[in-house]
């Protein structure tokens, strides 16, 4: 049977979808493009914003329109958030899976086709066990994600994720290392450590993120190690020392700031002040020259007055991120921020637009620093006579010609054509 998969949301979802693809292939299912006519459609959903909810619903309904007789499987965070009513609200769904039992998807598919009855595989609560998933191959041949952690207990006031992902849970360190080793042995040049709260790895199993980094860096032939996202408070002296002393760890960190205003940070229940954040960034730059530091920022959170927004802009400029991932604040039911006085949509859109414009300025400024420099580029794809890849500091480079994928070339940056650096093989 043919299966089409649509993945929405974060890198953890990307990993979990790849895991499901691996299971399906081993069970002799044929993986097809999502928009083709398939016997089974799987939508791995997201619920981080209202827009995510809307897109999840849209893709579930789109799958039913593609083939009215197909089995529609919806899983993940949107399902978890709406598990009490999802099967009645969305009649298109044949199998509903929350954030548990994705590893049982083959059994659930076989049960559905045997009994021809809908299956609600959601639970009243998420247990405290890490659902082990293991991947040895990806559709991409260059970069592989490894999920080492799940759940979050930060309880930021705007965020629904602790509700839909549960408590912090970690993959056993020996299991994680074996998975990474197998991926490297299978030819993957770059490994990305990912989780819902990655830097909190190990809190439940008597270890920590620094130990995971140390063990990972012992793996022979690992060329690049990337951290998908990490909180500023988890960049401890121990972690920074490892980053400083190992060139295998790429020259890029994604560190969510969420706001540049202390007032708003407090309302968000973030665990730092802007002064703490800036001081830690200065420390990082002192040990890692020309590092790219990207971030997430929310525009229009309650409490973000024009005066506070001016402070946000001022501090973002002071920090000089190399890119901002901008998210308009989205009310999430049963969160503390939802109970606060909201700012109007017009002002929220204005703040979002200004932050996106600032991001472009910061990106171009950072990119221009590398004109005339030679950087190693991992080639990932080619299109219309050009090859594309990323440097360790996550610049996307466009090079004329069809180069071999999964090979690292030394490339001279000759000009900027936003959003690309234009490169030339040395």
XYZ file of C-alpha atoms in Angstrom:
426
model
C 0.000 0.000 0.000
C 1.093 3.546 -0.750
C 1.595 6.031 2.100
C 1.913 9.830 1.945
C 3.275 11.731 4.943
C 2.918 15.433 5.785
C 5.078 16.826 8.596
C 4.247 20.121 10.287
C 6.155 21.979 12.985
C 9.485 21.375 14.668
C 12.593 19.246 14.133
C 11.322 16.717 16.674
C 8.348 16.145 14.374
C 10.758 15.765 11.451
C 12.618 13.057 13.364
C 9.428 11.268 14.412
C 8.103 11.286 10.839
C 11.378 9.822 9.583
C 11.090 7.146 12.261
C 7.585 6.271 11.041
C 8.857 6.193 7.438
C 11.579 3.741 8.516
C 8.959 1.494 10.172
C 6.716 1.583 7.112
C 9.532 0.762 4.698
C 10.608 -2.218 6.800
C 6.980 -3.426 6.710
C 7.010 -3.148 2.870
C 4.792 -0.083 2.558
C 5.550 2.212 -0.377
C 6.336 5.828 0.555
C 4.921 8.381 -1.910
C 4.585 12.145 -2.129
C 1.794 13.452 0.095
C -0.132 15.038 -2.784
C -0.280 11.808 -4.779
C -3.157 9.335 -4.584
C -2.321 7.069 -1.643
C -4.008 4.339 0.375
C -2.859 5.877 3.662
C -2.129 9.491 4.621
C -0.280 10.431 7.794
C -0.351 14.012 9.079
C 2.151 14.701 11.866
C 0.548 17.778 13.391
C 1.643 20.873 15.322
C -0.187 23.078 17.826
C 2.366 25.700 18.849
C 0.213 28.546 17.418
C -3.324 29.124 16.119
C -1.840 29.053 12.631
C -0.371 25.610 13.363
C -3.806 24.364 14.445
C -5.382 25.754 11.301
C -2.754 24.180 9.061
C -3.112 20.819 10.822
C -6.873 20.843 10.212
C -6.361 21.941 6.615
C -3.916 19.127 5.801
C -6.168 16.476 7.406
C -9.098 17.662 5.278
C -6.860 17.928 2.196
C -5.842 14.281 2.611
C -9.486 13.193 2.636
C -10.114 15.164 -0.566
C -7.144 13.479 -2.250
C -8.692 10.049 -1.699
C -12.081 9.667 -0.019
C -11.412 5.955 0.545
C -7.964 6.331 2.121
C -7.061 5.693 5.762
C -6.332 9.091 7.355
C -3.949 9.016 10.324
C -3.448 12.200 12.355
C -0.832 12.192 15.109
C 1.183 14.539 17.283
C 0.677 17.741 19.215
C -2.568 19.043 17.669
C -4.185 15.677 18.341
C -2.811 15.587 21.895
C -4.180 19.084 22.600
C -7.648 18.118 21.340
C -7.781 14.424 22.298
C -11.067 14.734 24.232
C -13.014 15.772 21.141
C -10.866 15.205 18.052
C -12.715 12.127 16.726
C -16.065 13.904 16.857
C -14.762 17.281 15.650
C -12.898 15.869 12.647
C -14.763 13.016 10.997
C -12.022 12.826 8.363
C -9.685 11.085 10.853
C -9.626 7.275 10.904
C -6.752 6.819 13.365
C -5.842 9.415 16.004
C -2.481 9.121 17.802
C -1.294 11.671 20.351
C 2.322 11.924 21.510
C 2.474 8.307 22.614
C 2.400 5.068 20.601
C 3.814 6.402 17.327
C 6.037 3.316 17.475
C 2.873 1.173 17.249
C 1.656 2.701 13.997
C 2.016 -0.504 11.941
C -0.158 -2.455 14.398
C -2.750 0.328 14.387
C -2.873 0.391 10.569
C -3.313 -3.386 10.392
C -6.028 -3.259 13.052
C -7.893 -0.554 11.136
C -7.882 -2.447 7.836
C -8.875 -5.691 9.569
C -11.814 -4.270 11.531
C -12.715 -1.269 9.322
C -13.449 0.813 12.417
C -11.961 4.110 13.549
C -9.249 4.017 16.225
C -8.751 6.603 18.966
C -5.265 5.851 20.339
C -5.030 8.808 22.727
C -4.635 8.644 26.500
C -5.898 10.604 29.491
C -2.290 11.549 30.312
C 1.249 11.042 29.017
C 3.374 8.695 31.100
C 6.923 9.423 32.227
C 8.651 6.971 29.884
C 10.709 8.011 26.886
C 9.264 6.319 23.801
C 12.377 4.914 22.186
C 12.716 5.635 18.501
C 15.706 4.640 16.438
C 16.687 5.703 12.920
C 19.505 4.456 10.725
C 18.657 6.275 7.479
C 16.982 9.461 6.207
C 15.629 10.607 2.861
C 18.362 13.260 2.988
C 21.888 11.889 2.698
C 23.718 14.769 4.358
C 22.129 15.792 7.669
C 20.426 13.528 10.206
C 18.377 14.545 13.247
C 18.576 12.472 16.412
C 15.865 12.974 19.016
C 17.515 12.649 22.423
C 14.867 14.270 24.623
C 11.120 14.870 24.872
C 8.868 16.987 27.084
C 9.280 20.332 28.806
C 8.766 21.660 32.324
C 9.680 25.320 31.790
C 6.006 26.366 31.747
C 6.510 29.599 29.820
C 3.251 31.469 30.265
C 2.418 31.601 26.533
C 3.206 27.957 25.729
C 1.013 24.862 25.472
C 3.882 22.437 24.792
C 4.286 21.105 28.394
C 0.629 20.060 28.192
C 0.985 18.185 24.903
C 4.522 16.805 25.325
C 4.548 16.023 29.050
C 7.449 15.844 31.502
C 11.116 15.906 30.497
C 12.226 12.462 29.347
C 15.597 11.460 27.898
C 16.920 8.730 25.619
C 19.498 6.582 27.404
C 22.955 7.858 26.584
C 24.274 4.542 25.237
C 21.221 4.190 22.972
C 21.661 7.752 21.658
C 25.377 7.217 20.997
C 24.745 3.949 19.143
C 22.114 5.632 16.963
C 24.470 8.496 16.112
C 27.345 6.076 15.433
C 25.216 4.038 13.029
C 24.123 7.183 11.159
C 27.754 8.323 10.830
C 28.770 4.822 9.654
C 25.966 5.043 7.080
C 27.524 8.188 5.589
C 25.843 11.110 7.328
C 28.256 14.024 7.657
C 26.214 16.151 10.060
C 24.242 15.097 13.119
C 21.694 17.426 14.738
C 20.808 16.766 18.389
C 17.184 17.663 18.907
C 14.469 17.563 21.553
C 11.620 19.631 22.932
C 13.971 20.948 25.656
C 17.294 19.652 24.340
C 19.603 21.339 26.839
C 17.714 19.711 29.707
C 18.806 16.295 28.456
C 19.556 13.789 31.207
C 17.694 15.426 34.095
C 15.586 12.274 34.522
C 18.331 9.662 34.055
C 21.191 10.968 36.195
C 23.312 12.649 33.537
C 23.398 15.966 31.623
C 23.770 17.526 28.199
C 27.519 18.087 28.617
C 28.038 14.339 29.101
C 26.025 13.600 25.973
C 28.186 16.043 23.989
C 31.412 14.473 25.312
C 30.343 10.949 24.398
C 29.066 12.014 20.972
C 32.343 13.749 20.130
C 34.212 10.476 20.664
C 32.489 8.964 17.614
C 34.959 8.335 14.804
C 34.322 10.103 11.454
C 31.684 12.481 12.841
C 32.411 15.676 10.897
C 29.718 18.058 12.156
C 27.617 18.161 15.305
C 24.807 20.711 15.542
C 22.510 21.527 18.480
C 19.014 22.247 17.168
C 18.113 24.750 19.916
C 19.284 25.431 23.448
C 18.196 27.790 26.224
C 20.675 30.466 27.346
C 20.519 29.153 30.932
C 21.663 25.713 29.766
C 24.843 26.988 28.141
C 26.767 26.251 31.321
C 30.518 26.755 31.721
C 30.873 22.996 31.225
C 28.956 23.052 27.915
C 30.785 26.179 26.709
C 34.156 24.581 27.448
C 33.215 21.615 25.247
C 32.051 23.942 22.457
C 35.273 25.937 22.742
C 37.556 22.894 22.531
C 35.850 20.961 19.711
C 35.695 22.107 16.097
C 33.316 19.255 15.251
C 30.604 21.309 16.994
C 29.483 23.739 14.298
C 29.922 27.485 14.547
C 26.212 28.111 15.092
C 23.870 28.172 18.080
C 20.124 28.737 18.041
C 19.225 30.354 21.376
C 15.590 31.493 21.843
C 15.267 34.922 23.451
C 11.464 35.399 22.939
C 11.600 39.075 23.998
C 14.167 41.808 24.496
C 12.227 43.424 27.350
C 12.659 42.426 30.999
C 9.044 43.305 31.711
C 7.777 41.021 28.963
C 10.278 38.263 29.810
C 8.894 38.222 33.343
C 5.320 38.038 32.049
C 6.432 35.157 29.824
C 7.935 33.334 32.832
C 11.299 33.127 31.089
C 14.177 32.259 33.424
C 16.618 35.124 32.679
C 16.916 38.875 32.291
C 18.110 40.652 29.167
C 21.302 41.607 31.029
C 22.017 37.922 31.763
C 21.328 37.015 28.127
C 23.682 39.694 26.740
C 26.480 38.785 29.155
C 26.266 35.094 28.192
C 26.281 35.948 24.460
C 29.447 38.000 24.978
C 31.018 34.979 26.676
C 30.079 32.718 23.755
C 31.537 35.117 21.195
C 34.761 35.336 23.180
C 35.329 31.591 22.764
C 33.923 31.073 19.244
C 34.963 33.605 16.628
C 32.373 34.651 14.009
C 29.774 32.307 15.503
C 26.263 32.587 14.082
C 23.685 33.083 16.815
C 20.079 32.824 15.673
C 16.994 33.154 17.840
C 13.216 32.888 18.237
C 11.257 35.985 19.191
C 7.554 36.528 19.846
C 5.949 39.745 18.606
C 2.971 41.206 20.421
C 2.939 39.269 23.688
C 0.701 40.883 26.346
C 2.585 43.721 28.013
C 4.518 44.678 24.870
C 3.683 48.399 24.771
C 5.294 50.696 22.218
C 7.854 51.657 24.863
C 8.662 48.003 25.581
C 8.848 47.227 21.866
C 11.389 50.029 21.412
C 13.451 48.309 24.114
C 13.098 45.000 22.263
C 14.418 46.528 19.033
C 17.281 48.248 20.851
C 18.425 45.050 22.572
C 18.078 42.880 19.473
C 20.331 45.318 17.612
C 22.781 45.326 20.523
C 23.016 41.512 20.535
C 23.406 41.383 16.717
C 21.788 38.033 16.038
C 22.472 36.642 12.578
C 18.782 35.791 12.075
C 15.449 36.161 13.888
C 12.673 33.585 13.659
C 9.687 35.856 14.306
C 6.367 34.522 15.618
C 3.300 36.705 16.210
C 1.955 35.961 19.695
C -0.823 33.385 19.521
C -3.314 32.845 22.340
C -3.150 29.265 23.598
C -6.066 28.034 25.661
C -5.378 27.361 29.372
C -2.080 29.288 29.415
C -1.388 32.186 31.785
C -0.694 34.633 28.951
C -4.181 34.012 27.590
C -5.582 35.534 30.798
C -3.629 38.791 30.372
C -4.830 41.901 28.555
C -4.075 41.363 24.863
C -2.602 43.946 22.501
C -4.610 44.686 19.369
C -3.983 42.726 16.154
C -2.936 45.786 14.156
C -0.116 46.611 16.562
C 0.912 42.965 16.721
C 1.191 42.851 12.909
C 3.235 46.069 12.916
C 5.654 44.662 15.503
C 5.948 41.409 13.547
C 6.700 43.262 10.311
C 9.367 45.445 11.940
C 11.101 42.435 13.483
C 11.109 40.568 10.162
C 12.610 43.626 8.457
C 15.244 43.841 11.188
C 16.050 40.155 10.703
C 16.810 40.712 7.020
C 19.128 43.602 7.918
C 20.930 41.482 10.514
C 21.209 38.525 8.134
C 22.704 40.596 5.324
C 25.138 42.293 7.704
C 26.339 38.929 9.007
C 26.582 37.399 5.529
C 28.690 40.277 4.190
C 31.351 39.572 6.826
C 32.326 36.478 4.867
C 32.780 37.958 1.386
C 36.275 36.992 0.253
C 36.599 34.229 2.866
C 36.873 30.503 2.145
C 34.488 28.265 4.089
C 33.732 24.515 4.102
C 30.299 23.860 2.543
C 28.388 20.598 2.859
C 26.522 20.109 -0.440
C 22.913 19.033 0.115
C 21.014 19.490 -3.137
C 21.151 20.874 -6.677
C 18.653 22.706 -8.829
C 18.682 24.422 -12.237
C 22.446 24.183 -12.696
C 23.357 25.242 -9.144
C 24.383 23.342 -6.037
C 23.277 24.360 -2.543
C 24.715 23.660 0.883
C 25.450 25.073 4.308
C 28.565 26.232 6.078
C 29.103 25.282 9.718
C 27.727 28.712 10.710
C 24.592 27.926 8.705
C 25.068 30.269 5.782
C 23.244 28.858 2.771
C 25.634 28.899 -0.179
C 24.722 28.736 -3.872
C 27.434 27.470 -6.246
C 27.286 27.206 -10.038
C 27.497 23.608 -11.257
C 26.258 20.220 -10.111
C 28.488 19.136 -7.262
C 28.410 15.787 -5.487
C 25.973 15.716 -2.585
C 27.153 14.849 0.923
C 30.653 16.105 0.112
C 32.303 19.054 1.875
C 33.981 21.531 -0.503
C 36.114 24.554 0.274
C 34.175 27.470 -1.183
C 35.109 31.136 -1.523
C 32.222 33.535 -0.857
C 32.266 36.088 -3.694
C 28.996 38.021 -3.230
C 25.618 38.099 -1.484
C 22.337 37.453 -3.288
C 19.965 37.314 -0.323
C 19.064 34.827 1.051
C 22.132 33.114 -0.452
C 25.846 33.590 -0.303
C 27.245 33.072 -3.816
C 30.254 30.802 -3.707
C 33.035 29.607 -5.958
C 34.947 26.325 -5.579
C 38.557 26.935 -4.578
